[in-house]
Amino acid sequence: KIMTILWKERMEHKRKKLKIVSILIWSSSNILLIAQIVLIFILYNKEGLCWLRYMGWVVWASTWVFGWLPIYTFKKYGGGRSGKSYVHTTKLVTQGIYSIVRHPQYLGFMLISLAMMLIGQHWILVTLGVPAIVLCYFIAKEGDHLGIEQFGEDYRRYMKTVPMLNPVLGLIRALK
């Protein structure tokens, strides 16, 4: 019994440390993105490549799908608790956008950062954007760990069928 209690305490301590690290990573990623959004107005490269800028606007437009559609999907299929945020689901959501990518909102965040780099075309925006995207990738990986913790083997099967952040591969798999 003592070993079980010690093990549980150790695991709880480890979870708290991971949560603090996750908060720091998420905060850093958000700060980098906000800096990009603010600085794009100051550092906007008028001499940049037009086709690259247009690509940036297309990428930015796609972020609306990945940012807002998950809210609707979670509310519809997630069995959320009354008075709680839409992310507090009681069911594993694998329908809608979640049948294409496991972490659409993290993908949307990454795409906003990419869009800022393409639209602004300034080295400082790239210097801020690349780490923001990398940090967000680690947050998505942590999301998978939380999914396994909450939904167990069902989430592991979901991970095998739906890509984490690749919507092209997800669409191909969904159409099969």
PDB file of N, CA, C and O in Angstrom, residues 34-61:
ATOM      1  N   ILE A  34       1.242  36.737 -31.113  1.00  0.00           N
ATOM      2  CA  ILE A  34       0.764  38.111 -30.911  1.00  0.00           C
ATOM      3  C   ILE A  34       1.809  39.112 -31.395  1.00  0.00           C
ATOM      4  O   ILE A  34       1.465  40.117 -32.045  1.00  0.00           O
ATOM      5  N   ALA A  35       3.073  38.827 -31.124  1.00  0.00           N
ATOM      6  CA  ALA A  35       4.148  39.708 -31.612  1.00  0.00           C
ATOM      7  C   ALA A  35       4.130  39.759 -33.140  1.00  0.00           C
ATOM      8  O   ALA A  35       4.286  40.835 -33.733  1.00  0.00           O
ATOM      9  N   GLN A  36       3.920  38.617 -33.774  1.00  0.00           N
ATOM     10  CA  GLN A  36       3.828  38.597 -35.240  1.00  0.00           C
ATOM     11  C   GLN A  36       2.682  39.475 -35.731  1.00  0.00           C
ATOM     12  O   GLN A  36       2.845  40.246 -36.672  1.00  0.00           O
ATOM     13  N   ILE A  37       1.530  39.325 -35.107  1.00  0.00           N
ATOM     14  CA  ILE A  37       0.344  40.071 -35.535  1.00  0.00           C
ATOM     15  C   ILE A  37       0.554  41.579 -35.362  1.00  0.00           C
ATOM     16  O   ILE A  37       0.192  42.366 -36.236  1.00  0.00           O
ATOM     17  N   VAL A  38       1.161  41.975 -34.269  1.00  0.00           N
ATOM     18  CA  VAL A  38       1.424  43.399 -34.036  1.00  0.00           C
ATOM     19  C   VAL A  38       2.491  43.903 -35.019  1.00  0.00           C
ATOM     20  O   VAL A  38       2.323  44.955 -35.648  1.00  0.00           O
ATOM     21  N   LEU A  39       3.560  43.138 -35.154  1.00  0.00           N
ATOM     22  CA  LEU A  39       4.680  43.598 -35.980  1.00  0.00           C
ATOM     23  C   LEU A  39       4.395  43.567 -37.480  1.00  0.00           C
ATOM     24  O   LEU A  39       5.062  44.266 -38.238  1.00  0.00           O
ATOM     25  N   ILE A  40       3.418  42.801 -37.911  1.00  0.00           N
ATOM     26  CA  ILE A  40       3.141  42.767 -39.350  1.00  0.00           C
ATOM     27  C   ILE A  40       2.745  44.153 -39.855  1.00  0.00           C
ATOM     28  O   ILE A  40       3.039  44.515 -40.991  1.00  0.00           O
ATOM     29  N   PHE A  41       2.133  44.956 -38.994  1.00  0.00           N
ATOM     30  CA  PHE A  41       1.728  46.305 -39.399  1.00  0.00           C
ATOM     31  C   PHE A  41       2.933  47.248 -39.479  1.00  0.00           C
ATOM     32  O   PHE A  41       2.904  48.227 -40.217  1.00  0.00           O
ATOM     33  N   ILE A  42       3.977  46.934 -38.737  1.00  0.00           N
ATOM     34  CA  ILE A  42       5.171  47.777 -38.712  1.00  0.00           C
ATOM     35  C   ILE A  42       6.181  47.313 -39.760  1.00  0.00           C
ATOM     36  O   ILE A  42       6.807  48.126 -40.444  1.00  0.00           O
ATOM     37  N   LEU A  43       6.317  46.005 -39.899  1.00  0.00           N
ATOM     38  CA  LEU A  43       7.375  45.430 -40.735  1.00  0.00           C
ATOM     39  C   LEU A  43       6.902  44.955 -42.104  1.00  0.00           C
ATOM     40  O   LEU A  43       7.665  44.335 -42.831  1.00  0.00           O
ATOM     41  N   TYR A  44       5.674  45.223 -42.461  1.00  0.00           N
ATOM     42  CA  TYR A  44       5.112  44.763 -43.721  1.00  0.00           C
ATOM     43  C   TYR A  44       6.033  45.127 -44.884  1.00  0.00           C
ATOM     44  O   TYR A  44       6.378  46.289 -45.071  1.00  0.00           O
ATOM     45  N   ASN A  45       6.450  44.136 -45.646  1.00  0.00           N
ATOM     46  CA  ASN A  45       7.381  44.337 -46.749  1.00  0.00           C
ATOM     47  C   ASN A  45       6.599  44.620 -48.035  1.00  0.00           C
ATOM     48  O   ASN A  45       6.122  43.713 -48.699  1.00  0.00           O
ATOM     49  N   LYS A  46       6.506  45.911 -48.386  1.00  0.00           N
ATOM     50  CA  LYS A  46       5.761  46.310 -49.586  1.00  0.00           C
ATOM     51  C   LYS A  46       6.420  45.810 -50.864  1.00  0.00           C
ATOM     52  O   LYS A  46       5.770  45.674 -51.886  1.00  0.00           O
ATOM     53  N   GLU A  47       7.706  45.547 -50.786  1.00  0.00           N
ATOM     54  CA  GLU A  47       8.457  45.092 -51.956  1.00  0.00           C
ATOM     55  C   GLU A  47       8.421  43.566 -52.110  1.00  0.00           C
ATOM     56  O   GLU A  47       9.038  43.019 -52.999  1.00  0.00           O
ATOM     57  N   GLY A  48       7.696  42.886 -51.238  1.00  0.00           N
ATOM     58  CA  GLY A  48       7.671  41.423 -51.236  1.00  0.00           C
ATOM     59  C   GLY A  48       7.022  40.836 -52.477  1.00  0.00           C
ATOM     60  O   GLY A  48       6.485  41.548 -53.334  1.00  0.00           O
ATOM     61  N   LEU A  49       7.054  39.532 -52.562  1.00  0.00           N
ATOM     62  CA  LEU A  49       6.491  38.810 -53.695  1.00  0.00           C
ATOM     63  C   LEU A  49       4.971  38.730 -53.575  1.00  0.00           C
ATOM     64  O   LEU A  49       4.442  38.231 -52.585  1.00  0.00           O
ATOM     65  N   CYS A  50       4.280  39.217 -54.602  1.00  0.00           N
ATOM     66  CA  CYS A  50       2.809  39.249 -54.574  1.00  0.00           C
ATOM     67  C   CYS A  50       2.210  37.855 -54.466  1.00  0.00           C
ATOM     68  O   CYS A  50       1.278  37.639 -53.693  1.00  0.00           O
ATOM     69  N   TRP A  51       2.722  36.893 -55.224  1.00  0.00           N
ATOM     70  CA  TRP A  51       2.144  35.547 -55.206  1.00  0.00           C
ATOM     71  C   TRP A  51       2.285  34.898 -53.832  1.00  0.00           C
ATOM     72  O   TRP A  51       1.397  34.172 -53.387  1.00  0.00           O
ATOM     73  N   LEU A  52       3.375  35.206 -53.139  1.00  0.00           N
ATOM     74  CA  LEU A  52       3.581  34.682 -51.794  1.00  0.00           C
ATOM     75  C   LEU A  52       2.594  35.327 -50.819  1.00  0.00           C
ATOM     76  O   LEU A  52       2.043  34.657 -49.946  1.00  0.00           O
ATOM     77  N   ARG A  53       2.361  36.605 -51.014  1.00  0.00           N
ATOM     78  CA  ARG A  53       1.402  37.319 -50.178  1.00  0.00           C
ATOM     79  C   ARG A  53      -0.012  36.758 -50.388  1.00  0.00           C
ATOM     80  O   ARG A  53      -0.746  36.544 -49.434  1.00  0.00           O
ATOM     81  N   TYR A  54      -0.374  36.494 -51.651  1.00  0.00           N
ATOM     82  CA  TYR A  54      -1.689  35.912 -51.936  1.00  0.00           C
ATOM     83  C   TYR A  54      -1.828  34.534 -51.288  1.00  0.00           C
ATOM     84  O   TYR A  54      -2.880  34.194 -50.756  1.00  0.00           O
ATOM     85  N   MET A  55      -0.765  33.748 -51.354  1.00  0.00           N
ATOM     86  CA  MET A  55      -0.775  32.451 -50.671  1.00  0.00           C
ATOM     87  C   MET A  55      -1.015  32.636 -49.180  1.00  0.00           C
ATOM     88  O   MET A  55      -1.747  31.865 -48.553  1.00  0.00           O
ATOM     89  N   GLY A  56      -0.393  33.650 -48.599  1.00  0.00           N
ATOM     90  CA  GLY A  56      -0.576  33.941 -47.187  1.00  0.00           C
ATOM     91  C   GLY A  56      -2.033  34.245 -46.852  1.00  0.00           C
ATOM     92  O   GLY A  56      -2.553  33.787 -45.832  1.00  0.00           O
ATOM     93  N   TRP A  57      -2.710  34.991 -47.729  1.00  0.00           N
ATOM     94  CA  TRP A  57      -4.123  35.304 -47.487  1.00  0.00           C
ATOM     95  C   TRP A  57      -4.988  34.053 -47.605  1.00  0.00           C
ATOM     96  O   TRP A  57      -5.953  33.879 -46.850  1.00  0.00           O
ATOM     97  N   VAL A  58      -4.641  33.161 -48.532  1.00  0.00           N
ATOM     98  CA  VAL A  58      -5.373  31.895 -48.658  1.00  0.00           C
ATOM     99  C   VAL A  58      -5.172  31.046 -47.401  1.00  0.00           C
ATOM    100  O   VAL A  58      -6.123  30.479 -46.860  1.00  0.00           O
ATOM    101  N   VAL A  59      -3.935  30.974 -46.923  1.00  0.00           N
ATOM    102  CA  VAL A  59      -3.648  30.229 -45.692  1.00  0.00           C
ATOM    103  C   VAL A  59      -4.415  30.849 -44.532  1.00  0.00           C
ATOM    104  O   VAL A  59      -5.036  30.150 -43.729  1.00  0.00           O
ATOM    105  N   TRP A  60      -4.404  32.182 -44.437  1.00  0.00           N
ATOM    106  CA  TRP A  60      -5.122  32.869 -43.362  1.00  0.00           C
ATOM    107  C   TRP A  60      -6.618  32.539 -43.417  1.00  0.00           C
ATOM    108  O   TRP A  60      -7.239  32.280 -42.380  1.00  0.00           O
ATOM    109  N   ALA A  61      -7.206  32.537 -44.614  1.00  0.00           N
ATOM    110  CA  ALA A  61      -8.636  32.229 -44.751  1.00  0.00           C
ATOM    111  C   ALA A  61      -8.939  30.806 -44.262  1.00  0.00           C
ATOM    112  O   ALA A  61      -9.982  30.566 -43.647  1.00  0.00           O
TER     113      ALA A  61
END
